[in-house]
CSV table of C-alpha atoms and ligand atoms in Angstrom, one decimal:
chain,number,residue,atom,x,y,z
A,2,MET,CA,32.4,-6.8,-2.1
A,3,ASN,CA,29.1,-5.0,-1.0
A,4,ASN,CA,27.8,-8.4,-1.8
A,5,ASN,CA,29.4,-10.1,1.0
A,6,PHE,CA,28.0,-7.4,3.1
A,7,ILE,CA,24.6,-8.2,2.5
A,8,VAL,CA,25.3,-12.4,2.6
A,9,GLU,CA,27.5,-12.0,5.5
A,10,LYS,CA,25.3,-9.3,7.7
A,11,PHE,CA,21.9,-10.8,6.6
A,12,GLY,CA,23.0,-14.5,6.9
A,13,ILE,CA,22.1,-15.3,3.1
A,14,ASN,CA,22.6,-18.3,2.0
A,15,LYS,CA,25.1,-18.6,-1.0
A,16,ALA,CA,22.8,-20.8,-3.3
A,17,VAL,CA,20.0,-18.0,-2.3
A,18,TYR,CA,21.6,-15.4,-3.0
A,19,ASN,CA,22.8,-16.5,-6.7
A,20,PHE,CA,19.5,-18.0,-7.3
A,21,PHE,CA,18.1,-14.2,-6.3
A,22,ILE,CA,20.3,-12.3,-8.8
A,23,ASP,CA,20.0,-14.3,-11.3
A,24,CYS,CA,16.3,-13.6,-10.6
A,25,GLU,CA,16.9,-10.0,-10.8
A,26,ASN,CA,18.8,-10.0,-14.0
A,27,SER,CA,15.9,-11.8,-16.1
A,28,VAL,CA,13.2,-9.3,-14.9
A,29,LYS,CA,15.3,-6.2,-15.1
A,30,ASP,CA,14.0,-5.7,-18.6
A,31,LYS,CA,10.9,-5.2,-17.4
A,32,PHE,CA,11.7,-2.2,-15.2
A,33,GLN,CA,12.0,0.2,-17.8
A,34,GLU,CA,8.1,0.6,-18.4
A,35,ILE,CA,7.4,0.6,-14.6
A,36,ASP,CA,9.8,4.0,-15.4
A,37,GLU,CA,8.1,5.4,-17.6
A,38,ILE,CA,4.9,5.2,-16.4
A,39,ALA,CA,6.6,6.7,-13.4
A,40,ASN,CA,7.8,9.3,-15.3
A,41,ILE,CA,4.3,10.6,-16.4
A,42,ASN,CA,2.8,10.5,-13.2
A,43,GLN,CA,5.6,12.1,-11.8
A,44,SER,CA,5.3,14.9,-14.4
A,45,LYS,CA,1.7,15.5,-13.8
A,46,VAL,CA,2.2,15.8,-9.8
A,47,LEU,CA,5.2,18.5,-10.3
A,48,TRP,CA,2.7,20.1,-12.8
A,49,ALA,CA,0.0,20.3,-10.6
A,50,MET,CA,1.8,21.7,-7.9
A,51,GLN,CA,3.2,24.1,-9.9
A,52,LYS,CA,-0.2,25.0,-11.8
A,53,ASN,CA,-1.7,25.7,-8.0
A,54,LYS,CA,1.8,28.0,-7.0
A,55,LEU,CA,2.2,25.7,-3.6
A,56,SER,CA,4.8,27.6,-1.5
A,57,GLU,CA,6.1,27.0,2.2
A,58,ILE,CA,3.3,29.1,3.4
A,59,HIS,CA,0.8,26.1,2.7
A,60,PHE,CA,2.7,24.2,5.3
A,61,GLN,CA,1.6,26.3,8.1
A,62,SER,CA,-0.6,24.4,10.8
A,63,THR,CA,-4.8,25.3,11.8
A,64,THR,CA,-6.1,24.1,14.7
A,65,GLY,CA,-9.5,24.2,16.3
A,66,TYR,CA,-12.1,24.3,13.6
A,67,GLY,CA,-9.7,25.1,10.7
A,68,TYR,CA,-11.0,27.7,8.9
A,69,ASN,CA,-9.1,29.0,5.7
A,70,ASP,CA,-6.5,26.4,5.9
A,71,LEU,CA,-5.1,27.6,2.6
A,72,GLY,CA,-2.5,24.6,3.0
A,73,ARG,CA,-5.5,22.0,2.9
A,74,ASP,CA,-7.5,23.8,0.1
A,75,VAL,CA,-4.3,24.1,-2.4
A,76,LEU,CA,-3.6,20.1,-1.5
A,77,GLU,CA,-7.1,19.8,-2.4
A,78,ASP,CA,-6.6,21.9,-5.9
A,79,ILE,CA,-3.6,20.2,-5.8
A,80,TYR,CA,-5.5,16.7,-5.9
A,81,LYS,CA,-8.3,17.6,-8.7
A,82,ASP,CA,-5.7,18.6,-11.0
A,83,ILE,CA,-3.9,15.0,-10.8
A,84,PHE,CA,-7.2,13.5,-10.8
A,85,LYS,CA,-9.1,16.0,-13.6
A,86,THR,CA,-11.9,16.3,-11.5
A,87,GLU,CA,-14.3,19.0,-10.6
A,88,ASP,CA,-13.2,19.0,-6.8
A,89,ALA,CA,-11.5,16.7,-4.1
A,90,LEU,CA,-11.8,16.1,-0.4
A,91,VAL,CA,-8.2,15.7,1.1
A,92,ARG,CA,-7.9,15.2,4.9
A,93,GLY,CA,-6.3,13.7,8.0
A,94,GLN,CA,-9.3,13.6,9.8
A,95,ILE,CA,-10.6,10.7,7.0
A,96,ILE,CA,-8.9,7.7,9.0
A,97,SER,CA,-8.5,4.6,6.7
A,98,GLY,CA,-9.4,3.8,3.1
A,99,THR,CA,-12.5,2.1,4.3
A,100,HIS,CA,-13.1,5.5,6.1
A,101,ALA,CA,-13.2,7.2,2.6
A,102,LEU,CA,-14.8,4.8,0.8
A,103,THR,CA,-17.6,4.8,3.9
A,104,THR,CA,-18.1,8.6,3.5
A,105,ALA,CA,-18.9,8.5,-0.5
A,106,LEU,CA,-21.5,5.8,0.6
A,107,PHE,CA,-22.9,6.8,2.8
A,108,ALA,CA,-23.3,10.7,1.2
A,109,ASN,CA,-24.8,9.9,-1.9
A,110,LEU,CA,-27.2,6.8,-0.9
A,111,LYS,CA,-30.7,7.5,0.8
A,112,TYR,CA,-32.9,5.0,2.1
A,113,GLY,CA,-34.7,3.4,-1.0
A,114,ASP,CA,-31.5,3.4,-3.1
A,115,GLU,CA,-29.7,0.6,-4.0
A,116,LEU,CA,-25.8,0.5,-4.4
A,117,LEU,CA,-24.6,-2.2,-6.6
A,118,SER,CA,-21.3,-4.2,-7.1
A,119,PRO,CA,-20.5,-5.6,-10.9
A,120,ILE,CA,-17.1,-7.1,-9.6
A,121,GLY,CA,-18.5,-9.7,-7.1
A,122,ALA,CA,-18.1,-9.4,-3.6
A,123,PRO,CA,-16.0,-5.8,-2.4
A,124,TYR,CA,-13.0,-5.7,0.2
A,125,ASP,CA,-13.4,-7.4,3.2
A,126,THR,CA,-14.0,-4.0,5.1
A,127,LEU,CA,-16.3,-3.1,3.0
A,128,LEU,CA,-18.9,-6.2,3.9
A,129,GLY,CA,-19.3,-5.0,7.1
A,130,VAL,CA,-19.9,-1.4,6.0
A,131,ILE,CA,-22.1,-2.4,3.3
A,132,GLY,CA,-24.4,-5.0,5.9
A,133,ILE,CA,-23.2,-8.1,3.8
A,134,ARG,CA,-21.5,-9.4,7.4
A,135,LYS,CA,-24.2,-7.8,10.0
A,136,THR,CA,-23.2,-5.3,11.1
A,137,LYS,CA,-24.5,-2.5,13.2
A,138,GLY,CA,-25.2,1.2,11.6
A,139,SER,CA,-24.5,-0.2,7.9
A,140,LEU,CA,-25.5,0.8,4.6
A,141,ILE,CA,-28.7,-1.9,5.1
A,142,GLU,CA,-29.4,-1.0,8.7
A,143,HIS,CA,-29.8,2.4,7.1
A,144,GLY,CA,-32.9,1.4,4.7
A,145,ILE,CA,-30.1,0.8,1.4
A,146,LEU,CA,-30.2,-2.1,-0.6
A,147,TYR,CA,-27.4,-4.2,-2.2
A,148,LYS,CA,-26.5,-6.2,-4.9
A,149,GLN,CA,-23.5,-7.7,-6.5
A,150,VAL,CA,-22.7,-9.5,-9.9
A,151,ASP,CA,-20.6,-12.3,-9.3
A,152,LEU,CA,-17.6,-13.0,-11.5
A,153,LEU,CA,-17.8,-15.5,-13.9
A,154,GLU,CA,-14.9,-18.2,-14.4
A,155,GLY,CA,-11.7,-16.7,-15.6
A,156,ASP,CA,-12.1,-13.4,-13.7
A,157,LYS,CA,-14.8,-12.5,-16.4
A,158,LEU,CA,-17.3,-9.4,-16.3
A,159,ASP,CA,-21.0,-10.8,-15.8
A,160,PHE,CA,-22.4,-8.5,-18.6
A,161,ASP,CA,-25.4,-10.2,-18.9
A,162,GLY,CA,-26.1,-10.3,-15.1
A,163,ILE,CA,-24.8,-6.2,-14.9
A,164,LYS,CA,-27.3,-5.2,-17.4
A,165,ALA,CA,-30.3,-7.3,-15.4
A,166,ALA,CA,-28.9,-6.2,-12.2
A,167,ILE,CA,-29.4,-2.6,-13.3
A,168,THR,CA,-32.7,-1.0,-12.2
A,169,SER,CA,-34.6,2.4,-11.8
A,170,LYS,CA,-33.7,1.8,-8.1
A,171,THR,CA,-29.7,1.7,-9.0
A,172,LYS,CA,-28.2,4.8,-7.3
A,173,MET,CA,-24.5,4.2,-6.8
A,174,ILE,CA,-22.4,1.4,-8.7
A,175,THR,CA,-19.0,0.3,-6.7
A,176,ILE,CA,-16.0,-0.7,-8.4
A,177,GLN,CA,-13.1,-2.1,-7.0
A,178,ARG,CA,-10.1,-1.6,-9.0
A,179,SER,CA,-7.6,-3.7,-6.9
A,180,LYS,CA,-7.9,-7.7,-6.2
A,181,GLY,CA,-7.3,-6.7,-2.6
A,182,TYR,CA,-7.2,-10.1,-0.8
A,183,SER,CA,-8.8,-12.2,-3.3
A,184,PHE,CA,-6.8,-14.5,-5.6
A,185,ARG,CA,-8.9,-13.1,-8.8
A,186,LYS,CA,-7.1,-10.4,-11.2
A,187,SER,CA,-7.2,-6.7,-10.6
A,188,PHE,CA,-8.8,-4.6,-13.1
A,189,THR,CA,-6.8,-2.2,-15.4
A,190,ILE,CA,-8.0,1.1,-16.2
A,191,ASN,CA,-9.0,0.2,-20.0
A,192,GLU,CA,-11.0,-2.7,-18.4
A,193,ILE,CA,-12.9,-0.1,-15.9
A,194,LYS,CA,-13.0,2.2,-18.8
A,195,GLU,CA,-14.7,-0.9,-20.6
A,196,LEU,CA,-17.3,-1.5,-17.9
A,197,ILE,CA,-18.0,2.4,-17.2
A,198,GLU,CA,-19.1,3.0,-20.6
A,199,PHE,CA,-21.4,-0.5,-21.0
A,200,ILE,CA,-22.8,0.8,-17.8
A,201,ARG,CA,-23.4,4.3,-19.0
A,202,ASN,CA,-25.3,3.0,-22.1
A,203,ILE,CA,-27.7,1.3,-19.2
A,204,LYS,CA,-28.4,3.9,-17.1
A,205,LYS,CA,-26.6,7.2,-18.0
A,206,ASP,CA,-27.0,9.0,-14.9
A,207,VAL,CA,-26.1,6.7,-11.9
A,208,ILE,CA,-23.3,7.4,-9.9
A,209,ILE,CA,-20.0,5.7,-10.6
A,210,MET,CA,-17.3,4.9,-7.8
A,211,VAL,CA,-13.9,3.2,-8.1
A,212,ASP,CA,-12.2,2.0,-5.1
A,213,ASN,CA,-9.0,3.3,-5.9
A,214,CYS,CA,-6.9,1.7,-3.3
A,215,TYR,CA,-3.2,-0.1,-4.1
A,216,GLY,CA,-4.2,1.3,-8.3
A,217,GLU,CA,-3.3,5.1,-7.7
A,218,PHE,CA,-0.1,5.7,-9.9
A,219,VAL,CA,0.0,1.8,-11.3
A,220,GLU,CA,-1.2,3.0,-14.6
A,221,GLU,CA,-0.8,6.5,-16.7
A,222,ILE,CA,-4.6,7.3,-16.0
A,223,GLU,CA,-6.7,6.9,-13.3
A,224,PRO,CA,-10.4,5.8,-13.5
A,225,THR,CA,-12.0,9.8,-12.8
A,226,GLU,CA,-10.1,9.8,-16.6
A,227,VAL,CA,-12.0,7.4,-17.8
A,228,GLY,CA,-15.6,8.0,-16.4
A,229,ALA,CA,-15.8,7.4,-13.0
A,230,ASP,CA,-17.2,9.8,-11.0
A,231,LEU,CA,-16.4,9.1,-8.1
A,232,ALA,CA,-12.3,7.9,-6.5
A,233,VAL,CA,-11.2,7.1,-3.4
A,234,GLY,CA,-8.3,5.3,-1.6
A,235,SER,CA,-6.4,5.8,1.7
A,236,LEU,CA,-3.0,7.9,2.4
A,237,ILE,CA,-1.4,5.1,4.0
A,238,LYS,CA,-1.0,3.2,1.0
A,239,ASN,CA,0.0,4.7,-3.0
A,240,LEU,CA,-0.5,8.5,-2.5
A,241,GLY,CA,0.9,9.0,0.8
A,242,GLY,CA,4.3,8.2,-0.7
A,243,GLY,CA,5.2,6.2,3.1
A,244,ILE,CA,5.4,10.4,4.1
A,245,ALA,CA,1.7,11.0,5.1
A,246,PRO,CA,1.1,9.9,8.7
A,247,ALA,CA,-2.9,9.2,8.4
A,248,GLY,CA,-5.6,10.6,5.9
A,249,GLY,CA,-7.6,9.2,2.8
A,250,TYR,CA,-8.8,11.3,-0.4
A,251,ILE,CA,-12.2,11.1,-2.6
A,252,VAL,CA,-12.3,13.2,-5.9
A,253,GLY,CA,-14.9,13.9,-8.4
A,254,LYS,CA,-18.0,15.3,-9.3
A,255,LYS,CA,-18.6,18.7,-7.5
A,256,GLU,CA,-21.8,18.2,-6.4
A,257,LEU,CA,-20.8,14.8,-4.9
A,258,ILE,CA,-17.6,16.0,-3.0
A,259,GLU,CA,-19.7,18.4,-1.5
A,260,ASN,CA,-22.2,15.9,-0.1
A,261,CYS,CA,-19.5,13.8,1.2
A,262,SER,CA,-18.1,16.8,2.6
A,263,TYR,CA,-21.6,16.9,4.6
A,264,ARG,CA,-20.8,14.4,5.5
A,265,LEU,CA,-17.6,13.7,6.8
A,266,THR,CA,-17.7,17.0,9.0
A,267,ALA,CA,-21.8,18.2,9.3
A,268,PRO,CA,-24.6,19.3,7.0
A,269,GLY,CA,-24.2,23.5,6.7
A,270,LEU,CA,-19.9,22.8,7.6
A,271,GLY,CA,-18.6,20.7,5.2
A,272,LYS,CA,-15.1,21.5,3.4
A,273,GLU,CA,-15.0,24.9,5.5
A,274,VAL,CA,-13.6,23.3,8.5
A,275,GLY,CA,-11.0,20.4,9.5
A,276,PRO,CA,-7.9,21.5,11.0
A,277,SER,CA,-4.6,20.3,9.0
A,278,LEU,CA,-3.2,20.0,12.4
A,279,GLY,CA,0.7,20.2,10.6
A,280,ILE,CA,0.4,17.4,8.4
A,281,THR,CA,-0.1,19.0,5.1
A,282,HIS,CA,3.7,19.4,4.5
A,283,GLU,CA,3.6,15.5,4.9
A,284,ILE,CA,0.9,15.0,2.7
A,285,MET,CA,1.8,16.9,0.4
A,286,GLN,CA,5.6,15.7,0.0
A,287,GLY,CA,4.3,11.9,0.5
A,288,LEU,CA,2.3,12.3,-2.4
A,289,PHE,CA,5.3,14.6,-4.5
A,290,LEU,CA,7.0,11.2,-3.5
A,291,ALA,CA,4.5,8.3,-4.8
A,292,PRO,CA,4.9,7.7,-8.4
A,293,GLY,CA,8.3,6.9,-7.4
A,294,VAL,CA,7.3,4.6,-4.2
A,295,VAL,CA,4.3,3.1,-6.4
A,296,SER,CA,7.2,2.4,-9.6
A,297,ALA,CA,9.6,0.6,-6.5
A,298,SER,CA,6.4,-1.4,-5.2
A,299,LEU,CA,5.9,-2.6,-8.7
A,300,LYS,CA,9.5,-3.6,-9.1
A,301,THR,CA,9.6,-5.4,-5.8
A,302,ALA,CA,6.2,-7.1,-6.6
A,303,ILE,CA,7.5,-8.0,-10.6
A,304,LEU,CA,11.0,-9.7,-9.2
A,305,ALA,CA,9.1,-11.6,-6.2
A,306,ALA,CA,7.0,-12.8,-8.9
A,307,PHE,CA,9.4,-14.3,-11.0
A,308,ILE,CA,11.4,-15.9,-8.1
A,309,PHE,CA,8.4,-17.7,-6.3
A,310,GLU,CA,7.1,-18.7,-10.2
A,311,LYS,CA,10.3,-20.2,-11.2
A,312,LEU,CA,9.7,-21.9,-7.8
A,313,GLY,CA,6.9,-23.9,-9.0
A,314,PHE,CA,4.5,-21.2,-6.8
A,315,GLN,CA,1.2,-20.0,-8.3
A,316,VAL,CA,1.6,-16.2,-8.2
A,317,ASN,CA,-1.0,-13.7,-9.2
A,318,PRO,CA,0.1,-11.5,-11.5
A,319,THR,CA,2.5,-13.2,-13.3
A,320,PHE,CA,5.7,-11.3,-13.1
A,321,SER,CA,5.1,-10.6,-17.3
A,322,GLU,CA,1.4,-10.0,-16.8
A,323,LYS,CA,0.1,-6.2,-17.0
A,324,ARG,CA,-0.6,-4.8,-13.2
A,325,GLY,CA,-3.9,-3.0,-12.5
A,326,ASP,CA,-2.4,-2.8,-8.9
A,327,ILE,CA,0.7,-2.8,-6.5
A,328,VAL,CA,-0.6,-5.9,-4.5
A,329,GLN,CA,1.4,-9.7,-5.4
A,330,SER,CA,-0.3,-13.0,-4.0
A,331,VAL,CA,1.9,-16.1,-4.0
A,332,LYS,CA,-0.2,-19.6,-3.3
A,333,PHE,CA,2.3,-21.1,-0.8
A,334,GLY,CA,-0.3,-24.0,0.2
A,335,THR,CA,0.8,-24.7,3.5
A,336,PRO,CA,0.5,-23.1,7.0
A,337,GLU,CA,4.2,-23.6,7.3
A,338,GLY,CA,5.1,-21.8,3.4
A,339,VAL,CA,2.9,-18.9,4.4
A,340,ILE,CA,4.2,-18.5,7.7
A,341,SER,CA,8.1,-18.8,7.0
A,342,PHE,CA,7.2,-16.1,4.4
A,343,CYS,CA,5.9,-13.4,6.3
A,344,ARG,CA,8.2,-13.9,9.2
A,345,GLY,CA,11.0,-13.1,6.7
A,346,ILE,CA,8.8,-9.8,5.6
A,347,GLN,CA,9.0,-8.9,8.9
A,348,ASN,CA,13.0,-9.7,9.3
A,349,GLY,CA,13.6,-7.2,6.5
A,350,ALA,CA,11.9,-4.5,8.0
A,351,PRO,CA,13.5,-1.8,8.9
A,352,VAL,CA,11.3,-1.4,12.1
A,353,ASP,CA,10.5,-4.2,14.2
A,354,SER,CA,12.7,-6.8,11.9
A,355,PHE,CA,13.6,-8.7,15.3
A,356,LEU,CA,9.9,-9.2,16.2
A,357,VAL,CA,8.7,-13.0,15.0
A,358,ALA,CA,5.1,-12.3,13.2
A,359,GLU,CA,2.3,-14.3,15.0
A,360,GLU,CA,-1.3,-15.4,13.7
A,361,TRP,CA,-4.1,-13.8,15.6
A,362,GLU,CA,-7.9,-14.2,15.7
A,363,MET,CA,-8.5,-10.8,13.8
A,364,PRO,CA,-11.5,-8.9,14.5
A,365,GLY,CA,-13.6,-9.4,10.9
A,366,TYR,CA,-12.0,-12.4,9.7
A,367,ASP,CA,-13.3,-15.5,10.1
A,368,CYS,CA,-10.1,-17.0,10.2
A,369,PRO,CA,-6.5,-16.1,12.4
A,370,VAL,CA,-4.3,-14.0,10.0
A,371,ILE,CA,-0.6,-13.2,10.4
A,372,MET,CA,0.9,-9.9,9.5
A,373,ALA,CA,4.1,-8.8,8.9
A,374,SER,CA,4.5,-5.0,8.7
A,375,GLY,CA,7.6,-3.5,10.4
A,376,SER,CA,6.6,0.5,9.2
A,377,PHE,CA,7.8,3.7,10.1
A,378,VAL,CA,3.7,4.8,9.6
A,379,SER,CA,1.4,2.2,11.9
A,380,GLY,CA,-0.7,-0.2,9.3
A,381,SER,CA,1.2,1.4,6.4
A,382,SER,CA,0.9,-0.6,3.7
A,383,ILE,CA,3.1,1.3,1.0
A,384,GLU,CA,5.6,0.1,3.2
A,385,LEU,CA,6.8,-2.9,2.8
A,386,SER,CA,4.3,-5.5,4.5
A,387,ALA,CA,2.5,-8.7,3.9
A,388,ASP,CA,-0.6,-10.2,5.4
A,389,ALA,CA,-1.9,-14.2,4.7
A,390,PRO,CA,-5.4,-16.0,6.1
A,391,ILE,CA,-4.5,-18.6,7.7
A,392,LYS,CA,-6.7,-21.2,5.6
A,393,GLU,CA,-6.7,-23.0,2.7
A,394,PRO,CA,-5.3,-22.5,0.1
A,395,TYR,CA,-2.8,-20.8,2.4
A,396,ILE,CA,-1.9,-17.5,0.0
A,397,ALA,CA,0.5,-14.5,1.2
A,398,TYR,CA,-0.4,-11.1,-0.4
A,399,PHE,CA,2.0,-8.6,0.0
A,400,GLN,CA,3.0,-5.3,-1.4
A,401,GLY,CA,4.9,-1.9,-1.0
A,402,GLY,CA,8.6,-0.9,-0.8
A,403,LEU,CA,9.1,2.4,-0.2
A,404,ASN,CA,12.5,1.8,-2.6
A,405,TYR,CA,13.5,-0.8,-4.8
A,406,ASN,CA,16.6,-0.8,-2.9
A,407,HIS,CA,14.8,-1.8,0.1
A,408,GLY,CA,12.4,-3.8,-1.9
A,409,ARG,CA,14.5,-6.1,-3.6
A,410,LEU,CA,16.5,-6.6,0.1
A,411,GLY,CA,13.2,-7.4,1.4
A,412,ILE,CA,12.4,-10.7,-0.5
A,413,LEU,CA,16.0,-11.6,-0.7
A,414,ILE,CA,15.7,-11.7,3.4
A,415,ALA,CA,12.3,-13.9,3.4
A,416,LEU,CA,13.8,-16.1,1.0
A,417,ASN,CA,16.4,-17.0,2.6
A,418,LYS,CA,14.1,-17.2,5.6
A,419,LEU,CA,11.6,-19.9,3.4
A,420,TRP,CA,15.0,-21.6,3.1
A,421,ILE,CA,16.1,-21.8,6.2
A,422,ASP,CA,12.6,-23.2,7.6
A,423,GLU,CA,13.5,-25.7,4.6
A,424,ILE,CA,10.1,-24.6,2.4
A,425,ILE,CA,12.0,-23.9,-0.3
A,426,ARG,CA,15.3,-25.8,-1.5
A,427,PHE,CA,17.6,-25.7,-4.7
B,13,LIG,C1,-7.0,-1.2,1.4
B,13,LIG,C2,-7.9,-1.4,1.2
B,13,LIG,C3,-9.1,-0.5,1.5
B,13,LIG,C4,-9.1,0.2,2.9
B,13,LIG,O1,-9.0,-0.3,3.8
B,13,LIG,P1,-8.2,0.4,5.0
B,13,LIG,O2,-7.5,-0.9,5.6
B,13,LIG,O3,-9.5,0.9,5.6
B,13,LIG,O4,-7.7,1.0,4.4
B,13,LIG,C5,-10.3,-1.0,0.6
B,13,LIG,N1,-10.2,-1.8,-0.5
B,13,LIG,C6,-9.2,-2.2,-0.9
B,13,LIG,C7,-9.4,-2.6,-2.3
B,13,LIG,C8,-8.0,-1.2,-0.1
B,13,LIG,O5,-7.2,-2.7,-0.7
């Protein structure tokens, strides 16, 4: 009866629907592990909120300088407890993950220092921040040196290469947990732990930062619990729970966070200023919902991995592999495939579902990119969203889903779109 509603109202082909339901039944066993991780993360969040005596008064807004913003301070204490760090900077004034990472890098690197990426090239926007792609205002322009050690075949870390690359000049090491928009594997917390221990054995006092974007609450513990000095991310991804309207966070060692605060605001002002402008309530509620939202995203990704693998496409990760983040990629192999899939995801969105996603020449990319994002918060990628660079080998990357009930529906609608466009057949 309810199923008829879906089939009729969304114009789903019966064969597509039956295939979809069969696939869903095949992956349900995997969902239990996801729920168990969410249970642990939800208890961490609840414990931190209770420990810090979160109260209605903390939802008050401040304006102007934002001195004595009680809610902002308690929000940072809660983050500190969840990540088990000495300090935290969680602000609406941090625009995005890139801005948070930029703040942490510029705050802790000075002229002549060297930054090392042991996992190959970092996320696209970081190429500009570092200056690997020539950009005005980059780290390299400020006299900071950069080195990277590429991954070996099979996405393995090049431990010998990393050892050789660490010198007296190496001040900071940046580890990207998520695959981002590349077809490599994401790093699990265990792999990050191993890498950090290896680095510490070579150079004890080097600053180790983890780009934690898309990784938060995917596992039971965070990188700061396995030796990272800093972890950094965006609030319009996992930890904002789809509710935070903007923001980013940096958690870690007290001295490093202090440096970040001076870089974000001004030397001498630091964490003392920064008006919350009324968004503390949403950032807090988003954090409270985040464990459930991340688990919904993971279930959606697992279902999609199973479906597309079964249809004969190469997927990363596969449905049964251990996940380090919420991003799922599917290699369609043709421009028509990725375009149809992204349009299908757009059609499955609650906002702007009637728009047709088109590829365009985005700043900072070397080819046209198609993006599907019908989200409540602009650009939010914890909501069901997809992107694909229109170039070989035509891979679509997608992530998010505020709840599984919508995530699965989004995948079903995208699948149906692929069927209508004759990309898939049964
Ligand atoms: C999203 C992301 C970033 C930052 O991107 P913003 O769009 O600026 O938030 C950085 N690194 C990784 C791995 C990401 O996924």
